């Protein structure tokens, strides 16, 4: 375990299936589950109301040329939410939905081109754990740069008999700290490939499907 000058640990925190509380906690477990469930519903209700209000505003102002791009955006959002709900690992699905609702310092974007069923992998829980660990890693980096928007895109794609996960972070980050996290991560996920740019970091992971 390593620590920086402020006493913050740089270890990657991995999800333990026996302990549902992770960086965000299990949404439906614990004494505050009802409150957190309501918070999640309110977040998505508010999100959808915003889209409806914008849509109605364009209609009232007769800005019909703006309707199609907005409808395409809404359609894509619905598609991604549907894909997330079908990942097949309930703990991960809840974690992703709660992350989008509760975390303000890092905007999570899901990018799936088709339905991905993690239960078809040789090690489905390992893949779910890795996704949650990645979110924890980059959320800490985003927490240190609150003066600008930070975006974290998770892209899942089936490549023949393997699943490719590409995690792309756009924002400020501390290179040395993130590279220490990378080394800890590689102790468990040897397939990890990384790229670092000035304001971009990309981590890529692979898992095999069952034959």
CSV table of N, CA, C and O in Angstrom, one decimal, residues 76 79-80 83-84 100 108-114 116 152-157 164 166:
chain,number,residue,atom,x,y,z
A,76,UNK,N,-30.5,7.4,-28.3
A,76,UNK,CA,-29.3,6.7,-27.9
A,76,UNK,C,-29.2,6.6,-26.4
A,76,UNK,O,-28.6,5.5,-26.0
A,79,UNK,N,-31.2,3.6,-25.5
A,79,UNK,CA,-30.5,2.3,-26.0
A,79,UNK,C,-29.3,2.0,-25.0
A,79,UNK,O,-29.2,0.8,-24.6
A,80,UNK,N,-28.6,2.9,-24.6
A,80,UNK,CA,-27.5,2.6,-23.7
A,80,UNK,C,-28.0,2.2,-22.3
A,80,UNK,O,-27.4,1.3,-21.7
A,83,UNK,N,-29.0,-1.4,-22.7
A,83,UNK,CA,-27.8,-2.3,-22.7
A,83,UNK,C,-27.2,-2.5,-21.3
A,83,UNK,O,-26.8,-3.6,-21.0
A,84,UNK,N,-27.1,-1.4,-20.6
A,84,UNK,CA,-26.6,-1.5,-19.2
A,84,UNK,C,-27.4,-2.5,-18.4
A,84,UNK,O,-26.9,-3.3,-17.6
A,100,UNK,N,-23.9,7.1,-12.1
A,100,UNK,CA,-24.4,8.2,-12.9
A,100,UNK,C,-25.3,9.2,-12.2
A,100,UNK,O,-25.3,10.4,-12.5
A,108,UNK,N,-20.0,9.9,-16.3
A,108,UNK,CA,-19.9,8.5,-16.9
A,108,UNK,C,-20.7,8.4,-18.1
A,108,UNK,O,-21.9,8.7,-18.2
A,109,UNK,N,-20.0,7.9,-19.2
A,109,UNK,CA,-20.7,7.7,-20.5
A,109,UNK,C,-20.5,6.2,-20.8
A,109,UNK,O,-19.4,5.7,-20.9
A,110,UNK,N,-21.6,5.5,-21.1
A,110,UNK,CA,-21.5,4.1,-21.6
A,110,UNK,C,-21.6,4.1,-23.1
A,110,UNK,O,-22.4,4.8,-23.7
A,111,UNK,N,-20.8,3.2,-23.7
A,111,UNK,CA,-20.8,3.1,-25.1
A,111,UNK,C,-20.8,1.6,-25.5
A,111,UNK,O,-19.7,1.0,-25.5
A,112,UNK,N,-22.0,1.1,-25.7
A,112,UNK,CA,-22.1,-0.3,-26.1
A,112,UNK,C,-22.8,-0.3,-27.5
A,112,UNK,O,-23.8,0.4,-27.7
A,113,UNK,N,-22.3,-1.1,-28.4
A,113,UNK,CA,-22.9,-1.2,-29.7
A,113,UNK,C,-23.9,-2.3,-29.8
A,113,UNK,O,-24.7,-2.4,-30.8
A,114,UNK,N,-23.9,-3.2,-28.8
A,114,UNK,CA,-24.9,-4.3,-28.8
A,114,UNK,C,-25.0,-4.8,-27.4
A,114,UNK,O,-24.3,-4.3,-26.5
A,116,UNK,N,-24.4,-6.9,-24.3
A,116,UNK,CA,-23.2,-7.6,-23.8
A,116,UNK,C,-23.7,-8.4,-22.5
A,116,UNK,O,-24.2,-7.8,-21.6
A,152,UNK,N,-15.6,10.1,-18.3
A,152,UNK,CA,-15.1,8.7,-18.3
A,152,UNK,C,-16.0,7.9,-19.2
A,152,UNK,O,-17.2,7.7,-18.8
A,153,UNK,N,-15.5,7.4,-20.3
A,153,UNK,CA,-16.3,6.6,-21.2
A,153,UNK,C,-15.9,5.1,-21.1
A,153,UNK,O,-14.7,4.8,-21.1
A,154,UNK,N,-16.9,4.3,-20.9
A,154,UNK,CA,-16.7,2.9,-20.8
A,154,UNK,C,-17.3,2.2,-22.1
A,154,UNK,O,-18.5,2.3,-22.3
A,155,UNK,N,-16.4,1.6,-22.8
A,155,UNK,CA,-16.8,1.0,-24.1
A,155,UNK,C,-16.6,-0.5,-24.0
A,155,UNK,O,-15.5,-1.0,-23.7
A,156,UNK,N,-17.7,-1.3,-24.2
A,156,UNK,CA,-17.6,-2.7,-24.2
A,156,UNK,C,-17.9,-3.2,-25.6
A,156,UNK,O,-18.9,-2.8,-26.2
A,157,UNK,N,-17.1,-4.1,-26.1
A,157,UNK,CA,-17.3,-4.7,-27.5
A,157,UNK,C,-16.9,-6.1,-27.6
A,157,UNK,O,-15.8,-6.4,-27.1
A,164,UNK,N,-13.7,-6.9,-25.1
A,164,UNK,CA,-12.8,-5.8,-25.0
A,164,UNK,C,-13.4,-4.7,-24.2
A,164,UNK,O,-14.5,-4.2,-24.6
A,166,UNK,N,-12.7,-0.8,-23.1
A,166,UNK,CA,-11.9,0.4,-23.2
A,166,UNK,C,-12.4,1.5,-22.3
A,166,UNK,O,-13.6,1.9,-22.5
